[in-house]
Amino acid sequence: MSLKSLLHRPNPAMPKVAVLMCTMQGQHFLAQQLNSIATQTHPSWAIWASDDGSDDHTHAILEYYQSHWGEERISIHDGPAEGSTANFLSLTCRADIDADYFAYADQDDIWEADKLERAVAWLQTVPSDQPALYGSRTLLVDARNQHLGYSPLFEEAPSFRNSLVQSIAGGNTMVFNRAARDLLRSAGESIEAITHDWWAYMLVAGVGGSVHYDPYPTVRYRQHASNQFGANINPVAQYHRARLLLQGRFRGWIDANLRALERVRDRMTPENQLVLDEFIEARRRWLGPRLVGLWRSGVRRQTLLGNIGITLAALINRL
């Protein structure tokens, strides 16, 4: 069966998914990603591609697919040229994108065929007026799509407390409902947050929305030299991240995220406002009270090793 015939399958009143794809110098892997979207078992989707100023063949590839699929399947737009987070947030906040659900897409991954089907099936269990966010584990592959392993398997339930120090699902796996998109839009595209996916997790969890982590890998997450953020899967990568923590980079990320949350605190649940205040106050204290305050706030990562890491960060005032 050809890709063209797949695109024109009967589509009886299925919920529509807007695929929010950001590109930048994506010529090497973009076609594989587009093909994996075309072969989704959930056939009702449209791609909104926002390019951040590529000068390779990215535009030509997008235009080639558009000429074959039609503008109703893929539309091409200019990004703000301020980095991937700004690009994704600008797409998220576009008023002219109308759909039932919204899926973030990187330019270099490969979606498993049932990615959208699984996400939509869960999202349909949540009342439409309640912000809901789906994310999943990933299968890690190299530049040639050869298996490397899996992203960490998280077993703790997603929560606002967890979101303050960890993003448990990559944006390349995330799908969310219209209520969550409206929430993200109302917060604005100029929000100061480190990454769009971490921000989505914090915001949806913070207002008491539903967040679901699927242990089933729905994306083949490509690891290559140009990754902005790769998976933490080997000792070299773990050493690099530990060094960033010791240098204060992680603290800087938390500072930026907390400033972003302060702008939307009036929309958060009273319980999560209290958690936010306790965490902010704990970070300002001296060593002993800082550790006690962190414990009282309940802020924690998903694994024992991760919690040891943030405790050490608190000890040296790098949290």
C-alpha positions as YAML, in Angstrom:
chain: A
units: angstrom
residues:
- id: 1
  name: MET
  ca: [0.00, 0.00, 0.00]
- id: 2
  name: SER
  ca: [1.45, 3.40, -1.00]
- id: 3
  name: LEU
  ca: [1.81, 6.36, 1.34]
- id: 4
  name: LYS
  ca: [-0.58, 8.30, -0.89]
- id: 5
  name: SER
  ca: [-3.31, 5.68, -0.51]
- id: 6
  name: LEU
  ca: [-2.78, 5.62, 3.27]
- id: 7
  name: LEU
  ca: [-3.32, 9.38, 3.38]
- id: 8
  name: HIS
  ca: [-6.71, 9.05, 1.70]
- id: 9
  name: ARG
  ca: [-8.13, 6.26, 3.82]
- id: 10
  name: PRO
  ca: [-11.77, 6.68, 4.92]
- id: 11
  name: ASN
  ca: [-11.88, 8.84, 8.03]
- id: 12
  name: PRO
  ca: [-15.32, 8.58, 9.68]
- id: 13
  name: ALA
  ca: [-15.55, 11.31, 12.32]
- id: 14
  name: MET
  ca: [-12.26, 10.50, 14.02]
- id: 15
  name: PRO
  ca: [-10.80, 13.14, 16.36]
- id: 16
  name: LYS
  ca: [-8.24, 15.24, 14.53]
- id: 17
  name: VAL
  ca: [-4.65, 15.54, 15.75]
- id: 18
  name: ALA
  ca: [-2.55, 18.59, 14.89]
- id: 19
  name: VAL
  ca: [1.08, 17.50, 14.69]
- id: 20
  name: LEU
  ca: [3.26, 20.42, 15.79]
- id: 21
  name: MET
  ca: [6.64, 19.81, 14.15]
- id: 22
  name: CYS
  ca: [9.64, 22.10, 14.52]
- id: 23
  name: THR
  ca: [12.54, 21.84, 12.09]
- id: 24
  name: MET
  ca: [16.03, 23.25, 11.84]
- id: 25
  name: GLN
  ca: [18.70, 21.80, 9.54]
- id: 26
  name: GLY
  ca: [16.72, 18.58, 9.45]
- id: 27
  name: GLN
  ca: [17.52, 17.18, 6.02]
- id: 28
  name: HIS
  ca: [19.15, 13.93, 7.17]
- id: 29
  name: PHE
  ca: [16.24, 12.34, 9.02]
- id: 30
  name: LEU
  ca: [13.14, 14.40, 8.25]
- id: 31
  name: ALA
  ca: [11.76, 12.13, 5.50]
- id: 32
  name: GLN
  ca: [11.77, 9.09, 7.81]
- id: 33
  name: GLN
  ca: [9.87, 11.02, 10.45]
- id: 34
  name: LEU
  ca: [7.28, 12.24, 7.95]
- id: 35
  name: ASN
  ca: [6.81, 8.70, 6.61]
- id: 36
  name: SER
  ca: [6.26, 7.37, 10.13]
- id: 37
  name: ILE
  ca: [3.51, 9.94, 10.67]
- id: 38
  name: ALA
  ca: [1.89, 8.96, 7.37]
- id: 39
  name: THR
  ca: [1.64, 5.32, 8.48]
- id: 40
  name: GLN
  ca: [-0.10, 6.01, 11.80]
- id: 41
  name: THR
  ca: [-3.00, 3.70, 12.63]
- id: 42
  name: HIS
  ca: [-4.89, 6.83, 13.71]
- id: 43
  name: PRO
  ca: [-5.35, 8.42, 10.27]
- id: 44
  name: SER
  ca: [-6.86, 11.79, 11.18]
- id: 45
  name: TRP
  ca: [-3.91, 14.16, 11.49]
- id: 46
  name: ALA
  ca: [-2.38, 17.26, 9.90]
- id: 47
  name: ILE
  ca: [1.19, 18.50, 10.23]
- id: 48
  name: TRP
  ca: [2.05, 22.11, 11.02]
- id: 49
  name: ALA
  ca: [5.77, 22.44, 10.29]
- id: 50
  name: SER
  ca: [7.59, 25.49, 11.65]
- id: 51
  name: ASP
  ca: [11.11, 25.93, 10.33]
- id: 52
  name: ASP
  ca: [13.55, 28.04, 12.30]
- id: 53
  name: GLY
  ca: [15.74, 29.23, 9.40]
- id: 54
  name: SER
  ca: [17.22, 26.10, 7.84]
- id: 55
  name: ASP
  ca: [19.62, 26.63, 4.94]
- id: 56
  name: ASP
  ca: [19.96, 22.95, 4.03]
- id: 57
  name: HIS
  ca: [17.36, 20.88, 2.14]
- id: 58
  name: THR
  ca: [14.76, 20.91, 4.94]
- id: 59
  name: HIS
  ca: [12.42, 23.28, 3.11]
- id: 60
  name: ALA
  ca: [12.74, 21.32, -0.11]
- id: 61
  name: ILE
  ca: [11.80, 18.09, 1.70]
- id: 62
  name: LEU
  ca: [8.78, 19.70, 3.35]
- id: 63
  name: GLU
  ca: [7.66, 21.20, 0.04]
- id: 64
  name: TYR
  ca: [8.08, 17.85, -1.73]
- id: 65
  name: TYR
  ca: [5.81, 16.12, 0.80]
- id: 66
  name: GLN
  ca: [3.34, 18.99, 0.64]
- id: 67
  name: SER
  ca: [3.15, 18.72, -3.15]
- id: 68
  name: HIS
  ca: [2.23, 15.04, -2.81]
- id: 69
  name: TRP
  ca: [0.06, 15.15, 0.31]
- id: 70
  name: GLY
  ca: [-1.62, 18.53, -0.09]
- id: 71
  name: GLU
  ca: [-1.73, 21.59, 2.16]
- id: 72
  name: GLU
  ca: [-4.53, 20.06, 4.22]
- id: 73
  name: ARG
  ca: [-2.04, 17.41, 5.40]
- id: 74
  name: ILE
  ca: [1.08, 19.53, 5.83]
- id: 75
  name: SER
  ca: [1.48, 23.30, 6.03]
- id: 76
  name: ILE
  ca: [4.84, 25.08, 6.26]
- id: 77
  name: HIS
  ca: [5.56, 28.16, 8.37]
- id: 78
  name: ASP
  ca: [8.47, 30.30, 9.51]
- id: 79
  name: GLY
  ca: [9.54, 29.97, 13.13]
- id: 80
  name: PRO
  ca: [10.72, 32.81, 15.39]
- id: 81
  name: ALA
  ca: [14.40, 31.80, 14.97]
- id: 82
  name: GLU
  ca: [14.94, 31.92, 18.74]
- id: 83
  name: GLY
  ca: [15.64, 28.24, 19.44]
- id: 84
  name: SER
  ca: [13.56, 25.08, 19.63]
- id: 85
  name: THR
  ca: [11.65, 25.96, 22.81]
- id: 86
  name: ALA
  ca: [10.47, 29.28, 21.36]
- id: 87
  name: ASN
  ca: [9.59, 27.55, 18.09]
- id: 88
  name: PHE
  ca: [7.45, 24.89, 19.77]
- id: 89
  name: LEU
  ca: [5.72, 27.45, 21.98]
- id: 90
  name: SER
  ca: [4.99, 29.69, 19.00]
- id: 91
  name: LEU
  ca: [3.30, 26.74, 17.24]
- id: 92
  name: THR
  ca: [1.40, 25.80, 20.40]
- id: 93
  name: CYS
  ca: [0.03, 29.33, 20.69]
- id: 94
  name: ARG
  ca: [-1.09, 29.78, 17.07]
- id: 95
  name: ALA
  ca: [-4.79, 30.62, 17.11]
- id: 96
  name: ASP
  ca: [-5.35, 29.25, 13.58]
- id: 97
  name: ILE
  ca: [-4.46, 25.65, 14.48]
- id: 98
  name: ASP
  ca: [-7.73, 23.87, 15.16]
- id: 99
  name: ALA
  ca: [-7.84, 20.24, 16.29]
- id: 100
  name: ASP
  ca: [-9.12, 17.94, 19.01]
- id: 101
  name: TYR
  ca: [-5.63, 16.92, 20.11]
- id: 102
  name: PHE
  ca: [-2.10, 18.22, 19.61]
- id: 103
  name: ALA
  ca: [1.14, 16.24, 19.27]
- id: 104
  name: TYR
  ca: [4.68, 17.58, 19.47]
- id: 105
  name: ALA
  ca: [7.04, 16.13, 16.86]
- id: 106
  name: ASP
  ca: [10.79, 16.43, 16.48]
- id: 107
  name: GLN
  ca: [12.30, 16.29, 13.01]
- id: 108
  name: ASP
  ca: [14.62, 13.33, 13.48]
- id: 109
  name: ASP
  ca: [12.68, 10.57, 15.29]
- id: 110
  name: ILE
  ca: [10.51, 7.72, 14.04]
- id: 111
  name: TRP
  ca: [7.03, 7.21, 15.45]
- id: 112
  name: GLU
  ca: [5.76, 3.73, 16.12]
- id: 113
  name: ALA
  ca: [2.63, 3.11, 14.04]
- id: 114
  name: ASP
  ca: [0.28, 3.13, 17.05]
- id: 115
  name: LYS
  ca: [1.68, 6.25, 18.76]
- id: 116
  name: LEU
  ca: [-1.29, 8.52, 18.07]
- id: 117
  name: GLU
  ca: [-3.82, 5.74, 18.55]
- id: 118
  name: ARG
  ca: [-2.53, 4.96, 22.05]
- id: 119
  name: ALA
  ca: [-2.36, 8.62, 23.03]
- id: 120
  name: VAL
  ca: [-5.84, 9.47, 21.74]
- id: 121
  name: ALA
  ca: [-7.33, 6.38, 23.41]
- id: 122
  name: TRP
  ca: [-6.11, 7.59, 26.82]
- id: 123
  name: LEU
  ca: [-6.96, 11.26, 26.20]
- id: 124
  name: GLN
  ca: [-10.55, 10.30, 25.36]
- id: 125
  name: THR
  ca: [-10.94, 8.93, 28.90]
- id: 126
  name: VAL
  ca: [-10.41, 12.42, 30.36]
- id: 127
  name: PRO
  ca: [-13.25, 14.97, 30.41]
- id: 128
  name: SER
  ca: [-12.71, 17.40, 27.54]
- id: 129
  name: ASP
  ca: [-12.70, 20.46, 29.82]
- id: 130
  name: GLN
  ca: [-9.84, 19.08, 31.93]
- id: 131
  name: PRO
  ca: [-6.25, 19.69, 30.73]
- id: 132
  name: ALA
  ca: [-4.67, 16.33, 29.89]
- id: 133
  name: LEU
  ca: [-1.17, 15.43, 28.77]
- id: 134
  name: TYR
  ca: [0.10, 12.07, 27.47]
- id: 135
  name: GLY
  ca: [3.76, 11.09, 27.28]
- id: 136
  name: SER
  ca: [5.63, 7.83, 26.96]
- id: 137
  name: ARG
  ca: [8.86, 5.95, 27.23]
- id: 138
  name: THR
  ca: [11.08, 5.87, 24.14]
- id: 139
  name: LEU
  ca: [13.12, 3.29, 22.30]
- id: 140
  name: LEU
  ca: [16.60, 4.68, 21.68]
- id: 141
  name: VAL
  ca: [18.21, 4.24, 18.27]
- id: 142
  name: ASP
  ca: [21.36, 5.51, 16.58]
- id: 143
  name: ALA
  ca: [21.64, 7.54, 13.39]
- id: 144
  name: ARG
  ca: [21.03, 4.37, 11.34]
- id: 145
  name: ASN
  ca: [17.92, 3.43, 13.36]
- id: 146
  name: GLN
  ca: [19.77, 0.61, 15.14]
- id: 147
  name: HIS
  ca: [18.53, -0.26, 18.62]
- id: 148
  name: LEU
  ca: [20.56, 1.17, 21.53]
- id: 149
  name: GLY
  ca: [18.25, 0.65, 24.49]
- id: 150
  name: TYR
  ca: [15.32, 2.37, 26.20]
- id: 151
  name: SER
  ca: [14.77, 5.56, 28.10]
- id: 152
  name: PRO
  ca: [14.35, 5.06, 31.88]
- id: 153
  name: LEU
  ca: [11.18, 3.31, 32.98]
- id: 154
  name: PHE
  ca: [9.43, 5.49, 35.56]
- id: 155
  name: GLU
  ca: [7.01, 3.87, 38.00]
- id: 156
  name: GLU
  ca: [6.01, 6.77, 40.28]
- id: 157
  name: ALA
  ca: [2.82, 8.57, 39.29]
- id: 158
  name: PRO
  ca: [3.38, 11.91, 37.51]
- id: 159
  name: SER
  ca: [2.86, 14.87, 39.85]
- id: 160
  name: PHE
  ca: [3.52, 18.56, 40.22]
- id: 161
  name: ARG
  ca: [6.10, 17.81, 42.93]
- id: 162
  name: ASN
  ca: [8.00, 15.62, 40.48]
- id: 163
  name: SER
  ca: [7.68, 18.14, 37.64]
- id: 164
  name: LEU
  ca: [9.58, 20.80, 39.61]
- id: 165
  name: VAL
  ca: [12.83, 18.81, 39.27]
- id: 166
  name: GLN
  ca: [12.25, 16.46, 36.34]
- id: 167
  name: SER
  ca: [10.58, 16.12, 32.97]
- id: 168
  name: ILE
  ca: [9.60, 12.46, 32.74]
- id: 169
  name: ALA
  ca: [8.59, 12.27, 29.08]
- id: 170
  name: GLY
  ca: [10.20, 13.81, 26.03]
- id: 171
  name: GLY
  ca: [8.24, 16.29, 23.99]
- id: 172
  name: ASN
  ca: [8.65, 13.94, 21.03]
- id: 173
  name: THR
  ca: [6.17, 11.59, 22.79]
- id: 174
  name: MET
  ca: [3.70, 14.19, 24.07]
- id: 175
  name: VAL
  ca: [0.09, 14.51, 22.93]
- id: 176
  name: PHE
  ca: [-2.41, 16.77, 24.70]
- id: 177
  name: ASN
  ca: [-6.03, 17.80, 24.51]
- id: 178
  name: ARG
  ca: [-7.57, 21.14, 23.55]
- id: 179
  name: ALA
  ca: [-7.97, 22.18, 27.20]
- id: 180
  name: ALA
  ca: [-4.22, 21.74, 27.75]
- id: 181
  name: ARG
  ca: [-3.47, 23.64, 24.54]
- id: 182
  name: ASP
  ca: [-5.75, 26.48, 25.67]
- id: 183
  name: LEU
  ca: [-3.91, 26.52, 29.00]
- id: 184
  name: LEU
  ca: [-0.53, 26.71, 27.28]
- id: 185
  name: ARG
  ca: [-1.80, 29.46, 24.98]
- id: 186
  name: SER
  ca: [-3.13, 31.51, 27.88]
- id: 187
  name: ALA
  ca: [0.26, 31.27, 29.61]
- id: 188
  name: GLY
  ca: [1.83, 32.74, 26.46]
- id: 189
  name: GLU
  ca: [4.61, 31.90, 24.05]
- id: 190
  name: SER
  ca: [7.11, 34.29, 25.66]
- id: 191
  name: ILE
  ca: [7.14, 32.36, 28.93]
- id: 192
  name: GLU
  ca: [10.62, 31.84, 30.41]
- id: 193
  name: ALA
  ca: [10.90, 28.06, 30.60]
- id: 194
  name: ILE
  ca: [13.80, 25.80, 29.73]
- id: 195
  name: THR
  ca: [12.01, 23.40, 27.38]
- id: 196
  name: HIS
  ca: [8.49, 23.23, 25.98]
- id: 197
  name: ASP
  ca: [7.94, 19.65, 27.19]
- id: 198
  name: TRP
  ca: [9.07, 20.28, 30.76]
- id: 199
  name: TRP
  ca: [6.90, 23.40, 30.80]
- id: 200
  name: ALA
  ca: [3.86, 21.45, 29.58]
- id: 201
  name: TYR
  ca: [4.35, 18.87, 32.35]
- id: 202
  name: MET
  ca: [4.71, 21.53, 35.08]
- id: 203
  name: LEU
  ca: [1.78, 23.60, 33.87]
- id: 204
  name: VAL
  ca: [-0.74, 20.80, 33.33]
- id: 205
  name: ALA
  ca: [0.21, 19.12, 36.62]
- id: 206
  name: GLY
  ca: [0.25, 22.45, 38.44]
- id: 207
  name: VAL
  ca: [-3.37, 23.31, 37.60]
- id: 208
  name: GLY
  ca: [-4.56, 19.85, 38.64]
- id: 209
  name: GLY
  ca: [-4.83, 18.43, 35.13]
- id: 210
  name: SER
  ca: [-4.27, 14.79, 34.20]
- id: 211
  name: VAL
  ca: [-0.80, 13.58, 33.20]
- id: 212
  name: HIS
  ca: [-0.24, 10.04, 31.96]
- id: 213
  name: TYR
  ca: [3.11, 8.32, 31.50]
- id: 214
  name: ASP
  ca: [2.87, 5.32, 29.17]
- id: 215
  name: PRO
  ca: [5.59, 2.71, 29.82]
- id: 216
  name: TYR
  ca: [5.15, 1.47, 26.26]
- id: 217
  name: PRO
  ca: [7.73, 3.11, 23.92]
- id: 218
  name: THR
  ca: [5.88, 4.99, 21.18]
- id: 219
  name: VAL
  ca: [8.84, 6.75, 19.58]
- id: 220
  name: ARG
  ca: [12.19, 5.64, 18.22]
- id: 221
  name: TYR
  ca: [14.28, 8.45, 19.71]
- id: 222
  name: ARG
  ca: [17.31, 8.98, 17.50]
- id: 223
  name: GLN
  ca: [20.62, 9.65, 19.24]
- id: 224
  name: HIS
  ca: [23.10, 11.53, 17.07]
- id: 225
  name: ALA
  ca: [25.70, 14.26, 17.21]
- id: 226
  name: SER
  ca: [23.22, 17.09, 16.66]
- id: 227
  name: ASN
  ca: [20.78, 16.24, 19.47]
- id: 228
  name: GLN
  ca: [20.00, 19.27, 21.62]
- id: 229
  name: PHE
  ca: [19.25, 16.93, 24.53]
- id: 230
  name: GLY
  ca: [20.20, 13.27, 24.23]
- id: 231
  name: ALA
  ca: [19.20, 10.39, 26.46]
- id: 232
  name: ASN
  ca: [21.14, 9.80, 29.66]
- id: 233
  name: ILE
  ca: [22.07, 6.22, 28.78]
- id: 234
  name: ASN
  ca: [25.81, 5.80, 29.28]
- id: 235
  name: PRO
  ca: [28.52, 6.77, 31.79]
- id: 236
  name: VAL
  ca: [29.83, 9.57, 29.56]
- id: 237
  name: ALA
  ca: [26.40, 11.20, 29.31]
- id: 238
  name: GLN
  ca: [25.81, 10.73, 33.04]
- id: 239
  name: TYR
  ca: [29.19, 12.32, 33.83]
- id: 240
  name: HIS
  ca: [28.36, 15.26, 31.56]
- id: 241
  name: ARG
  ca: [25.04, 15.85, 33.33]
- id: 242
  name: ALA
  ca: [26.66, 15.51, 36.77]
- id: 243
  name: ARG
  ca: [29.21, 18.14, 35.77]
- id: 244
  name: LEU
  ca: [26.44, 20.50, 34.63]
- id: 245
  name: LEU
  ca: [24.78, 20.02, 38.03]
- id: 246
  name: LEU
  ca: [28.01, 20.82, 39.89]
- id: 247
  name: GLN
  ca: [28.57, 23.90, 37.72]
- id: 248
  name: GLY
  ca: [25.14, 25.24, 38.64]
- id: 249
  name: ARG
  ca: [23.47, 24.69, 35.25]
- id: 250
  name: PHE
  ca: [20.64, 22.66, 36.79]
- id: 251
  name: ARG
  ca: [20.02, 25.40, 39.38]
- id: 252
  name: GLY
  ca: [19.76, 27.90, 36.55]
- id: 253
  name: TRP
  ca: [17.14, 25.72, 34.84]
- id: 254
  name: ILE
  ca: [15.12, 25.52, 38.06]
- id: 255
  name: ASP
  ca: [15.38, 29.30, 38.52]
- id: 256
  name: ALA
  ca: [13.96, 29.89, 35.03]
- id: 257
  name: ASN
  ca: [11.14, 27.38, 35.48]
- id: 258
  name: LEU
  ca: [10.15, 28.89, 38.84]
- id: 259
  name: ARG
  ca: [9.99, 32.36, 37.34]
- id: 260
  name: ALA
  ca: [7.69, 30.99, 34.64]
- id: 261
  name: LEU
  ca: [5.47, 29.31, 37.23]
- id: 262
  name: GLU
  ca: [5.17, 32.52, 39.25]
- id: 263
  name: ARG
  ca: [3.44, 34.07, 36.23]
- id: 264
  name: VAL
  ca: [0.68, 31.44, 36.34]
- id: 265
  name: ARG
  ca: [0.46, 30.67, 40.06]
- id: 266
  name: ASP
  ca: [-3.10, 32.05, 40.26]
- id: 267
  name: ARG
  ca: [-4.23, 29.18, 38.01]
- id: 268
  name: MET
  ca: [-2.59, 26.49, 40.13]
- id: 269
  name: THR
  ca: [-4.43, 24.47, 42.74]
- id: 270
  name: PRO
  ca: [-4.06, 25.72, 46.34]
- id: 271
  name: GLU
  ca: [-2.14, 22.54, 47.21]
- id: 272
  name: ASN
  ca: [0.35, 23.07, 44.41]
- id: 273
  name: GLN
  ca: [0.73, 26.74, 45.27]
- id: 274
  name: LEU
  ca: [1.77, 25.61, 48.74]
- id: 275
  name: VAL
  ca: [4.22, 23.07, 47.28]
- id: 276
  name: LEU
  ca: [5.71, 25.79, 45.07]
- id: 277
  name: ASP
  ca: [6.12, 28.17, 48.00]
- id: 278
  name: GLU
  ca: [7.74, 25.49, 50.19]
- id: 279
  name: PHE
  ca: [10.18, 24.55, 47.44]
- id: 280
  name: ILE
  ca: [11.12, 28.18, 46.73]
- id: 281
  name: GLU
  ca: [11.63, 28.87, 50.43]
- id: 282
  name: ALA
  ca: [13.70, 25.70, 50.95]
- id: 283
  name: ARG
  ca: [16.10, 26.71, 48.17]
- id: 284
  name: ARG
  ca: [16.79, 30.02, 49.96]
- id: 285
  name: ARG
  ca: [17.69, 28.53, 53.34]
- id: 286
  name: TRP
  ca: [20.97, 27.49, 54.90]
- id: 287
  name: LEU
  ca: [22.12, 23.87, 54.64]
- id: 288
  name: GLY
  ca: [20.14, 22.15, 57.40]
- id: 289
  name: PRO
  ca: [16.85, 23.97, 56.90]
- id: 290
  name: ARG
  ca: [17.33, 23.62, 53.13]
- id: 291
  name: LEU
  ca: [17.40, 19.83, 53.34]
- id: 292
  name: VAL
  ca: [14.49, 19.74, 55.79]
- id: 293
  name: GLY
  ca: [12.49, 22.10, 53.59]
- id: 294
  name: LEU
  ca: [13.15, 19.96, 50.51]
- id: 295
  name: TRP
  ca: [11.93, 16.89, 52.36]
- id: 296
  name: ARG
  ca: [8.82, 18.67, 53.62]
- id: 297
  name: SER
  ca: [7.92, 19.99, 50.19]
- id: 298
  name: GLY
  ca: [7.75, 16.42, 48.86]
- id: 299
  name: VAL
  ca: [9.62, 17.45, 45.72]
- id: 300
  name: ARG
  ca: [11.32, 14.36, 44.32]
- id: 301
  name: ARG
  ca: [12.57, 12.65, 41.19]
- id: 302
  name: GLN
  ca: [11.39, 9.29, 39.92]
- id: 303
  name: THR
  ca: [14.34, 7.10, 40.96]
- id: 304
  name: LEU
  ca: [16.54, 6.54, 44.01]
- id: 305
  name: LEU
  ca: [19.62, 7.68, 42.10]
- id: 306
  name: GLY
  ca: [17.79, 10.79, 40.94]
- id: 307
  name: ASN
  ca: [16.78, 11.65, 44.51]
- id: 308
  name: ILE
  ca: [20.33, 11.14, 45.71]
- id: 309
  name: GLY
  ca: [21.36, 13.56, 42.96]
- id: 310
  name: ILE
  ca: [18.99, 16.35, 44.01]
- id: 311
  name: THR
  ca: [19.93, 15.83, 47.67]
- id: 312
  name: LEU
  ca: [23.60, 16.28, 46.77]
- id: 313
  name: ALA
  ca: [22.64, 19.32, 44.69]
- id: 314
  name: ALA
  ca: [20.85, 20.76, 47.73]
- id: 315
  name: LEU
  ca: [23.90, 20.06, 49.90]
- id: 316
  name: ILE
  ca: [26.13, 22.20, 47.66]
- id: 317
  name: ASN
  ca: [23.43, 24.77, 46.94]
- id: 318
  name: ARG
  ca: [23.08, 23.78, 43.29]
- id: 319
  name: LEU
  ca: [19.36, 22.99, 43.40]
...
